[in-house]
Amino acid sequence: AWMDTFIRQHNTVDMSVAVDTGNGLITPIVKGAESKGLAEISETVKELATRAKAGKLQPQEFQGGSFTISNLGMFGINQFTAIINPPQACILAVGGTEKKVVPGPDGNPSVANVMRVTMSCDHRVVDGAVGAQWLQHFKKFVENPQSMLL
């Protein structure tokens, strides 16, 4: 995180998730996401989003965070660029899936669901090459979600 005169390195992943409340966006935080499984993260996001839409979040539940995910796929948006929430250093913009013709395993054309993501990084904190490496790892997990369950 960029703190005006220094970089703060977080020891946990407090993942902010952009939620449309009907009155604007708010970013509730999944605290300690690195130690949670996918099912627990999913349940936490659903619960936080429900409370955010009802205006029932406490300030500590939406102030802070170390990284944000913004998903506009449910609005039919396939690709966008999200703006970083200071003092965070990165935000991941997730678009919806679309069917594309791609080369299949046998070399013949095949139809696949393709999702686009864009990561914005504050280069005072995260070098672009490091951001690209992070995206490579993210891509591997998305293409093989079973690997996240192990």
Short mmCIF file of N, CA and C in Angstrom, two decimals:
data_model
loop_
_atom_site.label_atom_id
_atom_site.label_comp_id
_atom_site.label_asym_id
_atom_site.label_seq_id
_atom_site.Cartn_x
_atom_site.Cartn_y
_atom_site.Cartn_z
N ALA A 1 0.84 -1.18 0.00
CA ALA A 1 0.00 0.00 0.00
C ALA A 1 0.89 1.24 0.00
N TRP A 2 0.50 2.24 -0.78
CA TRP A 2 1.25 3.49 -0.83
C TRP A 2 0.74 4.40 0.28
N MET A 3 1.63 4.80 1.18
CA MET A 3 1.26 5.60 2.34
C MET A 3 1.86 7.01 2.29
N ASP A 4 1.94 7.60 1.12
CA ASP A 4 2.46 8.95 0.86
C ASP A 4 3.97 9.05 0.95
N THR A 5 4.57 8.56 2.02
CA THR A 5 6.01 8.66 2.16
C THR A 5 6.71 7.31 2.29
N PHE A 6 5.92 6.23 2.35
CA PHE A 6 6.51 4.89 2.46
C PHE A 6 5.54 3.86 1.92
N ILE A 7 6.06 2.65 1.71
CA ILE A 7 5.25 1.52 1.25
C ILE A 7 4.96 0.62 2.44
N ARG A 8 3.69 0.32 2.66
CA ARG A 8 3.31 -0.62 3.72
C ARG A 8 3.10 -1.99 3.09
N GLN A 9 3.81 -2.99 3.60
CA GLN A 9 3.64 -4.37 3.14
C GLN A 9 2.69 -5.09 4.09
N HIS A 10 1.62 -5.63 3.55
CA HIS A 10 0.63 -6.34 4.36
C HIS A 10 1.05 -7.80 4.51
N ASN A 11 0.78 -8.36 5.67
CA ASN A 11 1.09 -9.77 5.92
C ASN A 11 -0.13 -10.66 5.71
N THR A 12 -1.27 -10.05 5.48
CA THR A 12 -2.50 -10.80 5.20
C THR A 12 -3.16 -10.23 3.96
N VAL A 13 -4.06 -10.99 3.39
CA VAL A 13 -4.81 -10.53 2.22
C VAL A 13 -6.21 -10.15 2.70
N ASP A 14 -6.43 -8.86 2.80
CA ASP A 14 -7.76 -8.35 3.14
C ASP A 14 -8.36 -7.85 1.83
N MET A 15 -9.16 -8.72 1.21
CA MET A 15 -9.66 -8.53 -0.15
C MET A 15 -10.94 -7.72 -0.16
N SER A 16 -10.89 -6.54 -0.77
CA SER A 16 -12.08 -5.71 -0.94
C SER A 16 -12.81 -6.18 -2.19
N VAL A 17 -14.14 -6.20 -2.10
CA VAL A 17 -14.96 -6.64 -3.23
C VAL A 17 -15.97 -5.53 -3.52
N ALA A 18 -15.91 -4.98 -4.73
CA ALA A 18 -16.81 -3.88 -5.08
C ALA A 18 -18.26 -4.38 -5.14
N VAL A 19 -19.15 -3.66 -4.46
CA VAL A 19 -20.57 -4.02 -4.40
C VAL A 19 -21.39 -2.78 -4.77
N ASP A 20 -22.34 -2.95 -5.69
CA ASP A 20 -23.26 -1.88 -6.06
C ASP A 20 -24.42 -1.89 -5.06
N THR A 21 -24.57 -0.82 -4.31
CA THR A 21 -25.62 -0.76 -3.29
C THR A 21 -26.92 -0.15 -3.82
N GLY A 22 -26.89 0.33 -5.05
CA GLY A 22 -28.03 1.07 -5.57
C GLY A 22 -27.86 2.56 -5.34
N ASN A 23 -27.00 2.91 -4.38
CA ASN A 23 -26.68 4.31 -4.08
C ASN A 23 -25.21 4.59 -4.33
N GLY A 24 -24.53 3.69 -5.03
CA GLY A 24 -23.10 3.83 -5.29
C GLY A 24 -22.36 2.57 -4.88
N LEU A 25 -21.07 2.59 -5.13
CA LEU A 25 -20.24 1.44 -4.79
C LEU A 25 -19.70 1.53 -3.38
N ILE A 26 -19.54 0.36 -2.77
CA ILE A 26 -18.86 0.22 -1.49
C ILE A 26 -18.02 -1.04 -1.60
N THR A 27 -16.92 -1.09 -0.87
CA THR A 27 -16.02 -2.24 -1.00
C THR A 27 -15.84 -2.96 0.34
N PRO A 28 -16.79 -3.84 0.69
CA PRO A 28 -16.62 -4.63 1.91
C PRO A 28 -15.38 -5.52 1.80
N ILE A 29 -14.82 -5.89 2.94
CA ILE A 29 -13.54 -6.57 2.98
C ILE A 29 -13.68 -8.00 3.49
N VAL A 30 -13.12 -8.95 2.74
CA VAL A 30 -12.97 -10.33 3.20
C VAL A 30 -11.61 -10.37 3.88
N LYS A 31 -11.62 -10.35 5.20
CA LYS A 31 -10.36 -10.29 5.96
C LYS A 31 -9.70 -11.67 6.01
N GLY A 32 -8.37 -11.68 5.86
CA GLY A 32 -7.62 -12.92 5.93
C GLY A 32 -7.99 -13.92 4.84
N ALA A 33 -8.25 -13.42 3.63
CA ALA A 33 -8.70 -14.29 2.54
C ALA A 33 -7.70 -15.40 2.22
N GLU A 34 -6.42 -15.16 2.49
CA GLU A 34 -5.40 -16.17 2.18
C GLU A 34 -5.57 -17.44 3.00
N SER A 35 -6.28 -17.36 4.12
CA SER A 35 -6.45 -18.53 4.99
C SER A 35 -7.83 -19.16 4.86
N LYS A 36 -8.64 -18.68 3.92
CA LYS A 36 -9.99 -19.20 3.73
C LYS A 36 -10.07 -20.04 2.46
N GLY A 37 -10.97 -20.99 2.45
CA GLY A 37 -11.24 -21.77 1.26
C GLY A 37 -12.23 -21.04 0.36
N LEU A 38 -12.41 -21.54 -0.84
CA LEU A 38 -13.31 -20.89 -1.80
C LEU A 38 -14.75 -20.81 -1.29
N ALA A 39 -15.22 -21.87 -0.65
CA ALA A 39 -16.61 -21.88 -0.15
C ALA A 39 -16.80 -20.81 0.92
N GLU A 40 -15.83 -20.70 1.83
CA GLU A 40 -15.94 -19.70 2.90
C GLU A 40 -15.85 -18.28 2.33
N ILE A 41 -14.97 -18.07 1.36
CA ILE A 41 -14.87 -16.75 0.72
C ILE A 41 -16.18 -16.40 0.04
N SER A 42 -16.74 -17.35 -0.68
CA SER A 42 -18.00 -17.13 -1.38
C SER A 42 -19.11 -16.76 -0.41
N GLU A 43 -19.24 -17.50 0.68
CA GLU A 43 -20.26 -17.20 1.68
C GLU A 43 -20.04 -15.84 2.32
N THR A 44 -18.79 -15.51 2.61
CA THR A 44 -18.46 -14.22 3.23
C THR A 44 -18.83 -13.08 2.29
N VAL A 45 -18.49 -13.21 1.00
CA VAL A 45 -18.82 -12.16 0.03
C VAL A 45 -20.33 -11.98 -0.07
N LYS A 46 -21.07 -13.08 -0.14
CA LYS A 46 -22.54 -12.99 -0.22
C LYS A 46 -23.12 -12.28 0.99
N GLU A 47 -22.63 -12.65 2.18
CA GLU A 47 -23.13 -12.06 3.41
C GLU A 47 -22.78 -10.57 3.49
N LEU A 48 -21.54 -10.22 3.14
CA LEU A 48 -21.14 -8.82 3.16
C LEU A 48 -21.91 -8.00 2.13
N ALA A 49 -22.13 -8.56 0.94
CA ALA A 49 -22.86 -7.84 -0.12
C ALA A 49 -24.30 -7.59 0.31
N THR A 50 -24.93 -8.58 0.93
CA THR A 50 -26.31 -8.41 1.41
C THR A 50 -26.38 -7.30 2.44
N ARG A 51 -25.45 -7.31 3.39
CA ARG A 51 -25.42 -6.27 4.42
C ARG A 51 -25.06 -4.91 3.84
N ALA A 52 -24.18 -4.88 2.83
CA ALA A 52 -23.81 -3.61 2.19
C ALA A 52 -25.02 -2.99 1.51
N LYS A 53 -25.80 -3.80 0.79
CA LYS A 53 -26.98 -3.29 0.10
C LYS A 53 -28.04 -2.79 1.08
N ALA A 54 -28.04 -3.37 2.28
CA ALA A 54 -29.00 -2.95 3.31
C ALA A 54 -28.46 -1.79 4.15
N GLY A 55 -27.22 -1.34 3.86
CA GLY A 55 -26.62 -0.24 4.61
C GLY A 55 -26.23 -0.62 6.03
N LYS A 56 -25.91 -1.89 6.26
CA LYS A 56 -25.65 -2.36 7.62
C LYS A 56 -24.19 -2.73 7.89
N LEU A 57 -23.26 -2.26 7.06
CA LEU A 57 -21.85 -2.54 7.31
C LEU A 57 -21.29 -1.55 8.33
N GLN A 58 -20.40 -2.02 9.16
CA GLN A 58 -19.66 -1.17 10.07
C GLN A 58 -18.45 -0.62 9.32
N PRO A 59 -17.94 0.57 9.70
CA PRO A 59 -16.81 1.16 8.97
C PRO A 59 -15.61 0.22 8.81
N GLN A 60 -15.28 -0.57 9.84
CA GLN A 60 -14.13 -1.47 9.74
C GLN A 60 -14.36 -2.59 8.73
N GLU A 61 -15.59 -2.76 8.28
CA GLU A 61 -15.89 -3.79 7.30
C GLU A 61 -15.72 -3.31 5.86
N PHE A 62 -15.51 -2.00 5.66
CA PHE A 62 -15.31 -1.50 4.30
C PHE A 62 -14.18 -0.50 4.18
N GLN A 63 -13.54 -0.12 5.27
CA GLN A 63 -12.41 0.80 5.21
C GLN A 63 -11.12 0.02 5.36
N GLY A 64 -10.21 0.21 4.41
CA GLY A 64 -8.94 -0.52 4.44
C GLY A 64 -8.88 -1.49 3.27
N GLY A 65 -8.47 -2.70 3.56
CA GLY A 65 -8.30 -3.69 2.50
C GLY A 65 -6.93 -3.56 1.86
N SER A 66 -6.48 -4.62 1.24
CA SER A 66 -5.15 -4.60 0.62
C SER A 66 -5.19 -4.77 -0.90
N PHE A 67 -6.33 -5.17 -1.45
CA PHE A 67 -6.47 -5.44 -2.89
C PHE A 67 -7.97 -5.44 -3.16
N THR A 68 -8.40 -4.93 -4.31
CA THR A 68 -9.83 -4.92 -4.63
C THR A 68 -10.11 -5.72 -5.90
N ILE A 69 -11.26 -6.39 -5.89
CA ILE A 69 -11.78 -7.06 -7.09
C ILE A 69 -13.09 -6.37 -7.46
N SER A 70 -13.21 -6.00 -8.73
CA SER A 70 -14.43 -5.39 -9.25
C SER A 70 -14.91 -6.22 -10.42
N ASN A 71 -16.16 -6.68 -10.36
CA ASN A 71 -16.71 -7.55 -11.40
C ASN A 71 -17.93 -6.87 -12.02
N LEU A 72 -17.84 -6.58 -13.32
CA LEU A 72 -18.99 -5.99 -14.03
C LEU A 72 -19.60 -6.98 -15.02
N GLY A 73 -19.18 -8.23 -14.94
CA GLY A 73 -19.69 -9.25 -15.85
C GLY A 73 -21.20 -9.40 -15.81
N MET A 74 -21.77 -9.25 -14.61
CA MET A 74 -23.22 -9.41 -14.47
C MET A 74 -24.01 -8.30 -15.16
N PHE A 75 -23.30 -7.23 -15.57
CA PHE A 75 -23.93 -6.13 -16.30
C PHE A 75 -23.68 -6.25 -17.81
N GLY A 76 -23.11 -7.38 -18.24
CA GLY A 76 -22.84 -7.59 -19.66
C GLY A 76 -21.56 -6.91 -20.14
N ILE A 77 -20.73 -6.47 -19.22
CA ILE A 77 -19.46 -5.82 -19.57
C ILE A 77 -18.39 -6.90 -19.69
N ASN A 78 -17.71 -6.95 -20.82
CA ASN A 78 -16.70 -7.99 -21.04
C ASN A 78 -15.29 -7.55 -20.65
N GLN A 79 -15.04 -6.24 -20.67
CA GLN A 79 -13.71 -5.76 -20.32
C GLN A 79 -13.81 -4.31 -19.88
N PHE A 80 -13.06 -3.95 -18.83
CA PHE A 80 -13.01 -2.57 -18.37
C PHE A 80 -11.74 -2.37 -17.56
N THR A 81 -11.45 -1.13 -17.27
CA THR A 81 -10.29 -0.78 -16.45
C THR A 81 -10.81 -0.15 -15.17
N ALA A 82 -10.44 -0.75 -14.04
CA ALA A 82 -10.88 -0.24 -12.74
C ALA A 82 -9.83 0.72 -12.17
N ILE A 83 -10.28 1.65 -11.36
CA ILE A 83 -9.40 2.64 -10.74
C ILE A 83 -9.04 2.17 -9.34
N ILE A 84 -7.76 2.24 -9.02
CA ILE A 84 -7.24 1.79 -7.73
C ILE A 84 -7.84 2.60 -6.59
N ASN A 85 -8.18 1.90 -5.50
CA ASN A 85 -8.68 2.54 -4.28
C ASN A 85 -7.50 2.82 -3.35
N PRO A 86 -7.01 4.07 -3.28
CA PRO A 86 -5.87 4.37 -2.40
C PRO A 86 -6.22 4.04 -0.94
N PRO A 87 -5.29 3.58 -0.15
CA PRO A 87 -3.87 3.42 -0.44
C PRO A 87 -3.51 2.07 -1.05
N GLN A 88 -4.52 1.29 -1.46
CA GLN A 88 -4.23 -0.01 -2.06
C GLN A 88 -3.35 0.16 -3.28
N ALA A 89 -2.65 -0.91 -3.66
CA ALA A 89 -1.71 -0.85 -4.77
C ALA A 89 -2.27 -1.48 -6.05
N CYS A 90 -3.34 -2.29 -5.94
CA CYS A 90 -3.86 -2.99 -7.13
C CYS A 90 -5.37 -3.16 -7.05
N ILE A 91 -5.96 -3.27 -8.24
CA ILE A 91 -7.37 -3.64 -8.37
C ILE A 91 -7.50 -4.51 -9.60
N LEU A 92 -8.31 -5.55 -9.48
CA LEU A 92 -8.54 -6.49 -10.58
C LEU A 92 -9.94 -6.25 -11.12
N ALA A 93 -10.03 -5.92 -12.42
CA ALA A 93 -11.30 -5.72 -13.10
C ALA A 93 -11.66 -7.02 -13.81
N VAL A 94 -12.80 -7.60 -13.45
CA VAL A 94 -13.23 -8.89 -14.00
C VAL A 94 -14.44 -8.66 -14.89
N GLY A 95 -14.31 -9.05 -16.14
CA GLY A 95 -15.42 -8.94 -17.09
C GLY A 95 -16.20 -10.24 -17.16
N GLY A 96 -17.29 -10.21 -17.89
CA GLY A 96 -18.12 -11.41 -18.06
C GLY A 96 -17.49 -12.37 -19.06
N THR A 97 -18.04 -13.56 -19.12
CA THR A 97 -17.55 -14.54 -20.09
C THR A 97 -18.28 -14.35 -21.41
N GLU A 98 -17.59 -14.72 -22.48
CA GLU A 98 -18.20 -14.73 -23.81
C GLU A 98 -17.67 -15.94 -24.56
N LYS A 99 -18.50 -16.47 -25.42
CA LYS A 99 -18.09 -17.63 -26.21
C LYS A 99 -17.20 -17.17 -27.36
N LYS A 100 -16.09 -17.87 -27.53
CA LYS A 100 -15.13 -17.56 -28.60
C LYS A 100 -14.71 -18.86 -29.26
N VAL A 101 -14.39 -18.77 -30.54
CA VAL A 101 -13.82 -19.92 -31.25
C VAL A 101 -12.32 -19.88 -31.01
N VAL A 102 -11.81 -20.98 -30.47
CA VAL A 102 -10.38 -21.09 -30.15
C VAL A 102 -9.88 -22.43 -30.68
N PRO A 103 -8.56 -22.58 -30.85
CA PRO A 103 -8.03 -23.89 -31.24
C PRO A 103 -8.29 -24.91 -30.14
N GLY A 104 -8.85 -26.06 -30.51
CA GLY A 104 -9.10 -27.12 -29.54
C GLY A 104 -7.84 -27.93 -29.28
N PRO A 105 -7.90 -28.89 -28.36
CA PRO A 105 -6.74 -29.71 -28.02
C PRO A 105 -6.18 -30.47 -29.23
N ASP A 106 -7.07 -30.80 -30.15
CA ASP A 106 -6.65 -31.55 -31.34
C ASP A 106 -6.29 -30.63 -32.51
N GLY A 107 -6.31 -29.32 -32.28
CA GLY A 107 -5.97 -28.36 -33.33
C GLY A 107 -7.17 -27.88 -34.12
N ASN A 108 -8.31 -28.54 -33.98
CA ASN A 108 -9.53 -28.12 -34.67
C ASN A 108 -10.23 -27.02 -33.88
N PRO A 109 -10.99 -26.18 -34.59
CA PRO A 109 -11.70 -25.11 -33.89
C PRO A 109 -12.66 -25.66 -32.83
N SER A 110 -12.72 -24.96 -31.71
CA SER A 110 -13.58 -25.34 -30.61
C SER A 110 -14.16 -24.06 -30.00
N VAL A 111 -15.32 -24.17 -29.36
CA VAL A 111 -15.93 -23.01 -28.71
C VAL A 111 -15.61 -23.09 -27.21
N ALA A 112 -15.13 -21.97 -26.67
CA ALA A 112 -14.78 -21.90 -25.25
C ALA A 112 -15.34 -20.63 -24.64
N ASN A 113 -15.60 -20.68 -23.34
CA ASN A 113 -15.97 -19.47 -22.60
C ASN A 113 -14.69 -18.73 -22.25
N VAL A 114 -14.61 -17.46 -22.62
CA VAL A 114 -13.42 -16.65 -22.39
C VAL A 114 -13.79 -15.49 -21.47
N MET A 115 -12.96 -15.26 -20.46
CA MET A 115 -13.17 -14.16 -19.53
C MET A 115 -11.94 -13.25 -19.58
N ARG A 116 -12.17 -11.95 -19.60
CA ARG A 116 -11.06 -11.00 -19.61
C ARG A 116 -10.95 -10.32 -18.25
N VAL A 117 -9.71 -10.17 -17.81
CA VAL A 117 -9.44 -9.42 -16.59
C VAL A 117 -8.38 -8.39 -16.89
N THR A 118 -8.42 -7.29 -16.17
CA THR A 118 -7.42 -6.23 -16.29
C THR A 118 -6.99 -5.86 -14.88
N MET A 119 -5.69 -5.84 -14.64
CA MET A 119 -5.21 -5.43 -13.33
C MET A 119 -4.53 -4.07 -13.45
N SER A 120 -4.96 -3.15 -12.61
CA SER A 120 -4.31 -1.84 -12.51
C SER A 120 -3.41 -1.88 -11.29
N CYS A 121 -2.17 -1.41 -11.47
CA CYS A 121 -1.19 -1.40 -10.38
C CYS A 121 -0.63 0.00 -10.19
N ASP A 122 -0.44 0.37 -8.93
CA ASP A 122 0.26 1.60 -8.60
C ASP A 122 1.75 1.26 -8.70
N HIS A 123 2.42 1.78 -9.72
CA HIS A 123 3.81 1.41 -9.98
C HIS A 123 4.79 1.96 -8.95
N ARG A 124 4.33 2.79 -8.03
CA ARG A 124 5.18 3.18 -6.91
C ARG A 124 5.34 2.01 -5.94
N VAL A 125 4.41 1.05 -6.02
CA VAL A 125 4.39 -0.08 -5.08
C VAL A 125 4.62 -1.41 -5.79
N VAL A 126 3.96 -1.62 -6.91
CA VAL A 126 4.03 -2.90 -7.63
C VAL A 126 4.57 -2.65 -9.03
N ASP A 127 5.73 -3.20 -9.30
CA ASP A 127 6.33 -3.11 -10.63
C ASP A 127 5.43 -3.84 -11.63
N GLY A 128 5.34 -3.32 -12.84
CA GLY A 128 4.49 -3.92 -13.87
C GLY A 128 4.84 -5.36 -14.16
N ALA A 129 6.13 -5.71 -14.11
CA ALA A 129 6.54 -7.10 -14.35
C ALA A 129 6.02 -8.02 -13.25
N VAL A 130 6.02 -7.53 -12.01
CA VAL A 130 5.49 -8.32 -10.89
C VAL A 130 3.98 -8.49 -11.06
N GLY A 131 3.30 -7.43 -11.48
CA GLY A 131 1.87 -7.52 -11.76
C GLY A 131 1.58 -8.55 -12.84
N ALA A 132 2.40 -8.57 -13.88
CA ALA A 132 2.22 -9.56 -14.97
C ALA A 132 2.42 -10.98 -14.45
N GLN A 133 3.39 -11.17 -13.58
CA GLN A 133 3.60 -12.50 -12.99
C GLN A 133 2.40 -12.92 -12.16
N TRP A 134 1.84 -11.98 -11.40
CA TRP A 134 0.65 -12.29 -10.61
C TRP A 134 -0.49 -12.72 -11.53
N LEU A 135 -0.67 -11.99 -12.65
CA LEU A 135 -1.72 -12.35 -13.60
C LEU A 135 -1.49 -13.72 -14.22
N GLN A 136 -0.23 -14.10 -14.46
CA GLN A 136 0.07 -15.44 -14.98
C GLN A 136 -0.43 -16.51 -14.00
N HIS A 137 -0.15 -16.31 -12.72
CA HIS A 137 -0.60 -17.27 -11.70
C HIS A 137 -2.13 -17.29 -11.62
N PHE A 138 -2.73 -16.11 -11.66
CA PHE A 138 -4.19 -16.03 -11.62
C PHE A 138 -4.80 -16.80 -12.79
N LYS A 139 -4.25 -16.62 -13.98
CA LYS A 139 -4.73 -17.30 -15.18
C LYS A 139 -4.67 -18.81 -15.01
N LYS A 140 -3.56 -19.31 -14.45
CA LYS A 140 -3.43 -20.76 -14.23
C LYS A 140 -4.52 -21.27 -13.29
N PHE A 141 -4.81 -20.52 -12.22
CA PHE A 141 -5.86 -20.93 -11.29
C PHE A 141 -7.23 -20.92 -11.95
N VAL A 142 -7.52 -19.87 -12.71
CA VAL A 142 -8.84 -19.77 -13.36
C VAL A 142 -9.02 -20.87 -14.40
N GLU A 143 -7.94 -21.21 -15.12
CA GLU A 143 -8.02 -22.25 -16.14
C GLU A 143 -8.07 -23.65 -15.53
N ASN A 144 -7.64 -23.79 -14.29
CA ASN A 144 -7.66 -25.08 -13.60
C ASN A 144 -8.15 -24.86 -12.17
N PRO A 145 -9.46 -24.57 -11.99
CA PRO A 145 -9.95 -24.21 -10.66
C PRO A 145 -9.79 -25.32 -9.62
N GLN A 146 -9.70 -26.57 -10.05
CA GLN A 146 -9.50 -27.65 -9.09
C GLN A 146 -8.22 -27.47 -8.29
N SER A 147 -7.22 -26.80 -8.89
CA SER A 147 -5.95 -26.59 -8.20
C SER A 147 -6.12 -25.69 -6.97
N MET A 148 -7.17 -24.90 -6.92
CA MET A 148 -7.41 -24.03 -5.78
C MET A 148 -8.01 -24.80 -4.60
N LEU A 149 -8.49 -26.01 -4.87
CA LEU A 149 -9.13 -26.80 -3.81
C LEU A 149 -8.13 -27.63 -3.04
N LEU A 150 -6.91 -27.74 -3.53
CA LEU A 150 -5.93 -28.61 -2.89
C LEU A 150 -5.17 -27.91 -1.79
#
